[in-house]
Short mmCIF file of C-alpha atoms and ligand atoms in Angstrom, two decimals:
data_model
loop_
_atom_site.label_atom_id
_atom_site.label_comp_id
_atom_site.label_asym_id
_atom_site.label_seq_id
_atom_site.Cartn_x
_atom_site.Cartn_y
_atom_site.Cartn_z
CA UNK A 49 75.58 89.93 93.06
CA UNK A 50 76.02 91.19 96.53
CA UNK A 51 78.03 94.13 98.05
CA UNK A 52 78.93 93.42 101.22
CA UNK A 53 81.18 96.08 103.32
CA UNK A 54 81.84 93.65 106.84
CA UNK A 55 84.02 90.57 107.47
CA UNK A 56 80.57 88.84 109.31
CA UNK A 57 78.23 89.58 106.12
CA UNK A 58 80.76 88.14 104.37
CA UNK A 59 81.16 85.13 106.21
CA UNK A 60 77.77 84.82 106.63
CA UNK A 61 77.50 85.09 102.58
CA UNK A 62 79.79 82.65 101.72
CA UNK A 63 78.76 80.19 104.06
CA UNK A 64 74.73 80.35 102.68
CA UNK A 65 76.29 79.94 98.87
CA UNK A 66 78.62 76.98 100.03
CA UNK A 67 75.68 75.47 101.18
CA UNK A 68 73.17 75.89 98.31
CA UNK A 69 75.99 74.70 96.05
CA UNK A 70 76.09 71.46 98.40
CA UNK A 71 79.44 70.21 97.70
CA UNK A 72 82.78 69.99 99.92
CA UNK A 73 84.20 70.68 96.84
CA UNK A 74 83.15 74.17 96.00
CA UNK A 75 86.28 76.57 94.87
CA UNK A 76 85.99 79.88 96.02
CA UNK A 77 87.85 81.89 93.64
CA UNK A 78 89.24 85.41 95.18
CA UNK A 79 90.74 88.46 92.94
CA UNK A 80 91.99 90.75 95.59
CA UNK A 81 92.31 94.60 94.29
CA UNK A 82 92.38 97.99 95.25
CA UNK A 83 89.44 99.14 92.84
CA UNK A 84 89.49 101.52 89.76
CA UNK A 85 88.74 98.26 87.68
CA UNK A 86 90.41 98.01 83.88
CA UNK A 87 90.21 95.50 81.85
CA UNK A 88 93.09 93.91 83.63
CA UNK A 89 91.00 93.44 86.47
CA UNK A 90 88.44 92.30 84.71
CA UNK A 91 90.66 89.52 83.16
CA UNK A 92 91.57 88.42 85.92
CA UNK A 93 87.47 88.27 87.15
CA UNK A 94 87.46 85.88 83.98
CA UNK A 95 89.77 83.62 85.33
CA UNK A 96 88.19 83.59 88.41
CA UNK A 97 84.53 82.94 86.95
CA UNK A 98 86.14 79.99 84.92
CA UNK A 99 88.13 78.16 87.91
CA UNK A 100 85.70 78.70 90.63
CA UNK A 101 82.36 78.23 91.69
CA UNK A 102 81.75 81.52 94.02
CA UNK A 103 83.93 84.28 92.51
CA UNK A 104 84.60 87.38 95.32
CA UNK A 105 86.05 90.41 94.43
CA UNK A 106 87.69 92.55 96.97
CA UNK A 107 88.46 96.68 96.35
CA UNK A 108 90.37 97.51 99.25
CA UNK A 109 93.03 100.41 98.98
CA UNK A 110 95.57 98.98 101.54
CA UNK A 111 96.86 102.39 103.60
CA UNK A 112 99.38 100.14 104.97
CA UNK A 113 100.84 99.19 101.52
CA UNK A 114 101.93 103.00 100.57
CA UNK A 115 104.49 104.87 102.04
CA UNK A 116 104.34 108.69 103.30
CA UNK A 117 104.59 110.15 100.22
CA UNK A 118 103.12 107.99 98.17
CA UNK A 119 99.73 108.39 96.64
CA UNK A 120 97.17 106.76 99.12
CA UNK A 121 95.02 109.68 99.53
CA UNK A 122 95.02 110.53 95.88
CA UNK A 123 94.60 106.95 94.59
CA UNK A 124 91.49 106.18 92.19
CA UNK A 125 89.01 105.40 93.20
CA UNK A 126 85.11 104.88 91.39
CA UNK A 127 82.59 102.63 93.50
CA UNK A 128 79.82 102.62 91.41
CA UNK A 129 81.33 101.92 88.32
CA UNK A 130 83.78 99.03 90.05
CA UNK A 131 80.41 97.77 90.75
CA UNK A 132 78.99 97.47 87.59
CA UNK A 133 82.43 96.10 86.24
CA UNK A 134 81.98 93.30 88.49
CA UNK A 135 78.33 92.48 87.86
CA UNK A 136 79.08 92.17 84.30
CA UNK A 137 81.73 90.09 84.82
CA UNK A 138 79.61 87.29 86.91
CA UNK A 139 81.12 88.19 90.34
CA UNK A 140 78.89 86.99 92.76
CA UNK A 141 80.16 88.97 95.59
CA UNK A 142 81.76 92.15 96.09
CA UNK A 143 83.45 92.99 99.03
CA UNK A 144 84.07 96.64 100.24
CA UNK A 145 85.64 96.78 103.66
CA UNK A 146 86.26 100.34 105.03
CA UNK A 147 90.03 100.34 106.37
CA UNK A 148 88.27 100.43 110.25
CA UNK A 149 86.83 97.21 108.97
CA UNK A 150 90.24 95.53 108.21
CA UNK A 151 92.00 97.69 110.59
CA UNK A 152 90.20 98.53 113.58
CA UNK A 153 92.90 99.28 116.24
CA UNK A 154 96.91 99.67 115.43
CA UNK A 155 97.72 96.11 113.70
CA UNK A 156 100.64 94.25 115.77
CA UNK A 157 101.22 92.02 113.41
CA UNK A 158 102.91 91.99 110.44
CA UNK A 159 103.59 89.31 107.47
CA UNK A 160 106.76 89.39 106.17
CA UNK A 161 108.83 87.93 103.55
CA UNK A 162 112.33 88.53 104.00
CA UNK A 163 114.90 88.16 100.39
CA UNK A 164 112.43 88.64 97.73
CA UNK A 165 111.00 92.06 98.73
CA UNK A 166 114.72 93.74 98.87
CA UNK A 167 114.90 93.98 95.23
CA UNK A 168 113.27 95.72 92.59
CA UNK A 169 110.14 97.47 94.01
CA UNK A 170 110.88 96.58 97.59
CA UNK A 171 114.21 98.93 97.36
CA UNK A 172 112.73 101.95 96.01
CA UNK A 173 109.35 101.17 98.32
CA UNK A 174 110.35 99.93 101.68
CA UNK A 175 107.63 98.28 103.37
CA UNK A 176 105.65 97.78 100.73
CA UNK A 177 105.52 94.43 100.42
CA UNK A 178 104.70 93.81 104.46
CA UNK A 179 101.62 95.94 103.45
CA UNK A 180 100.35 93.68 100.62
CA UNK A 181 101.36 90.17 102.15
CA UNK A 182 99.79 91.28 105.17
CA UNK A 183 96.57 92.42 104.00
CA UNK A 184 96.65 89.63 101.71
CA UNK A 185 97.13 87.23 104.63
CA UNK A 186 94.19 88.83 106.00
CA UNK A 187 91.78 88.60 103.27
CA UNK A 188 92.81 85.24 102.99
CA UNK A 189 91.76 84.03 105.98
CA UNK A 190 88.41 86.16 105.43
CA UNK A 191 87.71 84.87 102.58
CA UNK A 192 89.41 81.54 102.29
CA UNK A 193 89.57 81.21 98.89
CA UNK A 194 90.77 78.19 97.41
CA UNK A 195 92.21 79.96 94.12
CA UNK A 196 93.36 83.71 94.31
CA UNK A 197 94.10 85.51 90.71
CA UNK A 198 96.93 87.74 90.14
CA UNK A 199 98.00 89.87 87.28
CA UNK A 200 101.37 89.45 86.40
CA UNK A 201 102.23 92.94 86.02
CA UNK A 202 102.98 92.66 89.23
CA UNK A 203 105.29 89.81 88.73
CA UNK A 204 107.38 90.12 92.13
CA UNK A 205 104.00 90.80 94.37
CA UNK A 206 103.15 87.08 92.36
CA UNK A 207 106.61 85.66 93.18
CA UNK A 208 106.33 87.17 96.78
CA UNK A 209 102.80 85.95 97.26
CA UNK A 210 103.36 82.46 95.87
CA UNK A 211 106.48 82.28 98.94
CA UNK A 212 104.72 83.37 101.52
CA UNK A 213 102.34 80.99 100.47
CA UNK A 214 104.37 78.25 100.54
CA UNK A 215 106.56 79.19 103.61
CA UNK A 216 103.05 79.55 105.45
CA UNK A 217 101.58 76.80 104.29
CA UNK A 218 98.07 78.39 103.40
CA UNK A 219 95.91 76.06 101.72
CA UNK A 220 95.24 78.17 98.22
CA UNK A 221 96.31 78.25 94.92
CA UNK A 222 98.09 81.45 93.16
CA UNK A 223 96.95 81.79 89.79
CA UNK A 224 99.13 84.47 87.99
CA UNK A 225 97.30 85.84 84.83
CA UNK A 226 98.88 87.84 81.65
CA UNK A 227 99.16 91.21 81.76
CA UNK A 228 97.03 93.16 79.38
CA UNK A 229 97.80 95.58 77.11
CA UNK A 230 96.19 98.75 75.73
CA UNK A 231 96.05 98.60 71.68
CA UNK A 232 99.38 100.24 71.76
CA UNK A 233 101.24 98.50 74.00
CA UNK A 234 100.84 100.23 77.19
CA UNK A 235 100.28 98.16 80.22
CA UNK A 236 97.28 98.68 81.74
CA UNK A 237 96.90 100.40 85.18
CA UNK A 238 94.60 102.52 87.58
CA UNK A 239 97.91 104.66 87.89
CA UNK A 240 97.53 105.46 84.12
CA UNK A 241 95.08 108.21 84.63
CA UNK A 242 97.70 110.04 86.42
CA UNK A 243 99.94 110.53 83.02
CA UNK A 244 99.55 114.09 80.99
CA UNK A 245 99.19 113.28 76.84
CA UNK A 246 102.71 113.76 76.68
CA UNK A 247 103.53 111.53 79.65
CA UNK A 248 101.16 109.21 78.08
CA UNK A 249 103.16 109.19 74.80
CA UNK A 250 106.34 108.93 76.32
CA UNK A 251 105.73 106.13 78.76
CA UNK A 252 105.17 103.61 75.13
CA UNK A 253 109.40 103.41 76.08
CA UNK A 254 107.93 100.49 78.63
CA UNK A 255 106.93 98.18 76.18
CA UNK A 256 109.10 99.33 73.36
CA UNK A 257 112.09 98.50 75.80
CA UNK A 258 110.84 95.25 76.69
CA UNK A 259 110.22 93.89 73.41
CA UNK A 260 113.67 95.65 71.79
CA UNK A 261 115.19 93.17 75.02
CA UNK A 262 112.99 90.23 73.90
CA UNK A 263 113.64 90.77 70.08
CA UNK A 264 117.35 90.55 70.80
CA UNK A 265 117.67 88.00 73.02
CA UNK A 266 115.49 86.10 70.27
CA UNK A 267 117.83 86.62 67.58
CA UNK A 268 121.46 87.38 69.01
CA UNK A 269 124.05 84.63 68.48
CA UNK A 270 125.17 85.64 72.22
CA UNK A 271 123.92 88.10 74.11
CA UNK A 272 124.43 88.38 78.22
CA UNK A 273 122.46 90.28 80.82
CA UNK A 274 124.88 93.13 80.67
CA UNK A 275 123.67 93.58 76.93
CA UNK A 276 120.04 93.29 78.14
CA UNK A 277 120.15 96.60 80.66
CA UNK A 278 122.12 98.48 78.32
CA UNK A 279 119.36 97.78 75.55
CA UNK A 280 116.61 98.57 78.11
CA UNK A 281 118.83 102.22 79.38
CA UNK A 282 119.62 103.14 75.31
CA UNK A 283 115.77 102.79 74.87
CA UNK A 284 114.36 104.18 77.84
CA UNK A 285 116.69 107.36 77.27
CA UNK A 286 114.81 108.01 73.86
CA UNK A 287 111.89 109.51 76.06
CA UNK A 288 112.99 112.78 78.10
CA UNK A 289 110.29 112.35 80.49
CA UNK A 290 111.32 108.89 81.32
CA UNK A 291 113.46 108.45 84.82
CA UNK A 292 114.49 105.22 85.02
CA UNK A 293 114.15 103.24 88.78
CA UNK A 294 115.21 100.25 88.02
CA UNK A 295 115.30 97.96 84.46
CA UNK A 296 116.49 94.46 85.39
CA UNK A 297 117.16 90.98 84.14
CA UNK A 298 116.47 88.43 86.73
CA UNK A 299 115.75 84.76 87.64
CA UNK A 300 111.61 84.39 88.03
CA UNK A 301 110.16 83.71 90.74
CA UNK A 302 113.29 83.51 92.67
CA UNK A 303 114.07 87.56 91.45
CA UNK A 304 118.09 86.48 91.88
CA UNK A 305 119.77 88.95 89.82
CA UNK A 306 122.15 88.00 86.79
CA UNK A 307 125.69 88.89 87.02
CA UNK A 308 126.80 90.89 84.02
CA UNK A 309 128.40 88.50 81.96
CA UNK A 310 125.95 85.85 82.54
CA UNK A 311 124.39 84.43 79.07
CA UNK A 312 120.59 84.78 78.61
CA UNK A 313 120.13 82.08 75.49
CA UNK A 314 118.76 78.95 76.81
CA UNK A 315 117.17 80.17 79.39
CA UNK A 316 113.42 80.21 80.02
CA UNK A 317 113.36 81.27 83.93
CA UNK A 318 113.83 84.73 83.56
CA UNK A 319 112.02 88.42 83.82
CA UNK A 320 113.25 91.16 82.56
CA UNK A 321 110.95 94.17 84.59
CA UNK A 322 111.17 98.23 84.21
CA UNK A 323 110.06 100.53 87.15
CA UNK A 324 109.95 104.00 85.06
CA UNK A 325 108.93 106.95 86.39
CA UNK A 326 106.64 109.87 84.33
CA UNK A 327 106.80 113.06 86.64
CA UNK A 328 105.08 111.69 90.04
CA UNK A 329 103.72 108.30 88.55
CA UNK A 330 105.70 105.25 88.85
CA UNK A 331 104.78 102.65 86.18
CA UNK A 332 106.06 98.99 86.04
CA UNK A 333 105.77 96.30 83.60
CA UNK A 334 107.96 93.43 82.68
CA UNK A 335 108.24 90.16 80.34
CA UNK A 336 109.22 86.94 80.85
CA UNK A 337 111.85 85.55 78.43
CA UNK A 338 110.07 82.78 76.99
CA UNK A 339 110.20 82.19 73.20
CA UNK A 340 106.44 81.78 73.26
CA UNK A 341 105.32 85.10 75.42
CA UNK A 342 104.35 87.85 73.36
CA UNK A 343 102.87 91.23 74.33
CA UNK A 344 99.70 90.51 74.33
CA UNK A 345 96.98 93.61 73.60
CA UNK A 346 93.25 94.06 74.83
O1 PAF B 167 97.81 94.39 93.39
C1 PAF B 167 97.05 95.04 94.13
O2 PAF B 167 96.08 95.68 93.66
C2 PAF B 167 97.29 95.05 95.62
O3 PAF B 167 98.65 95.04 95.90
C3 PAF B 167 96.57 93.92 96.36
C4 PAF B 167 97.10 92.56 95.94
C5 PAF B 167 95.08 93.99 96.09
C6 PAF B 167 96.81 94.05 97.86
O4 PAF B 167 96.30 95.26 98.34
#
């Protein structure tokens, strides 16, 4: 496995194992991510080893993706041991670009998609999503991956990323992968380590909420998206640590909301998604309303 820290090693890498695997053909499978590896990640690397033929991991933590008081400088962050995630995994290259690499004067340009990052996320983190399409863009034209692997935790950076994808027409696949779980239900994160015990205990309410929403638009006679958020609020409220940002019921991938009275039954385009916040950390999760998802564990 290499670890390679500049755009021209990279290119240079790529293009040697292209050519030793001789075929026009090859996939080049990128999972883009900003390090601290979990076993999410490293599903995700799983994916990637199965669909591809050269599997790249980048760690990148994207300044331009957090706002001024968000937790860039503080964000986790463990090298070595992202390192020996990935080797065990079968990456076969790890790239580590320092942010002169990707950024090394003032970027001018900016890649934007407009409706889908004014909801949800995008409202509470305003130019968020310009950060992560943008430095997405940019790794994908690094890299040029012909599949790139995304956790679905992030289910509206997936639907955003799939658009800009398709509005742009850039010649790669978006694979979204389950989220994982901790034994308990917790979804996993690098912003996890942030969370006291207690914080830890109380932030359960995530998936508790989710599947008290799934488990009653499974069995209600009627139930509309009204009934849905009140669920979510009623159990969210059980934790006193718990402020709530936003907990949603919305058409996926196209994130249009659902009027209050609208019925959920018979539907199987939809995501209900929490953004919770424990003190200073923000976590998010979200299910899709399928009657065959279930919260999956590690
Ligand atoms: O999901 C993440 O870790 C980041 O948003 C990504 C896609 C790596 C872009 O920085």
């Amino acid at each position: 496995m290499k670890v390679l820290r500049t755009i021209a090693e990279l290119r240079q890498e790529l293009s040697l194992m292209r050519q030793a695997i001789r075929s026009n053909a090859s996939v080049v499978g990128l999972v883009p991510t900003m390090g601290y590896l979990h076993q999410g990640h490293a599903s995700l690397m799983q994916a990637a080893r199965q669909q591809s033929d050269i599997v790249v991991l980048s760690i990148f933590v994207n300044p331009i993706q957090f706002g001024p008081n968000e937790d860039f400088d503080s964000y986790p962050r463990d090298e070595a041991r992202d390192v020996e995630t990935a080797r065990s995994q079968g990456v076969d290259i790890v790239f580590i670009p320092s942010v002169k690499e990707m950024y090394p004067q003032a970027t001018q340009t900016t890649v934007s998609v407009s409706q889908l990052t004014e909801r949800l996320c995008g409202a509470s983190r305003p130019g968020h999503f310009d950060g992560v399409t943008t430095v997405v863009s940019k790794l994908f034209n690094i890299v040029q991956p012909q599949r790139a692997f995304f956790g679905m935790k992030d289910a509206q950076q997936v639907a955003v990323i799939q658009q800009m994808v398709n509005d742009l027409n850039m010649p790669v696949e978006i694979v979204p992968c389950p989220i994982v779980r901790e034994e308990d239900g917790l979804a996993l994160s690098s912003r996890n380590v942030y969370l006291s015990a207690e914080q830890r205990t109380q932030a359960l309410v995530l998936s508790e909420a989710l599947r008290a929403a799934q488990e009653a638009a499974d069995t209600s006679v009627a139930i509309n998206a009204a009934d849905i958020r009140r669920i979510l609020r009623e159990q969210i409220a059980s934790s006193p640590l718990a402020v709530i940002d936003y907990a949603e019921i919305q058409a996926f991938p196209s994130l249009e909301p659902l009027a209050d009275q609208e019925e959920v039954q018979g539907r199987d385009d939809l995501l209900i998604a929490l953004a919770v916040k424990f003190g200073k950390t923000r976590l998010i999760d979200n299910i899709r309303l399928q009657k065959s998802e279930v919260l999956s564990r590690v």
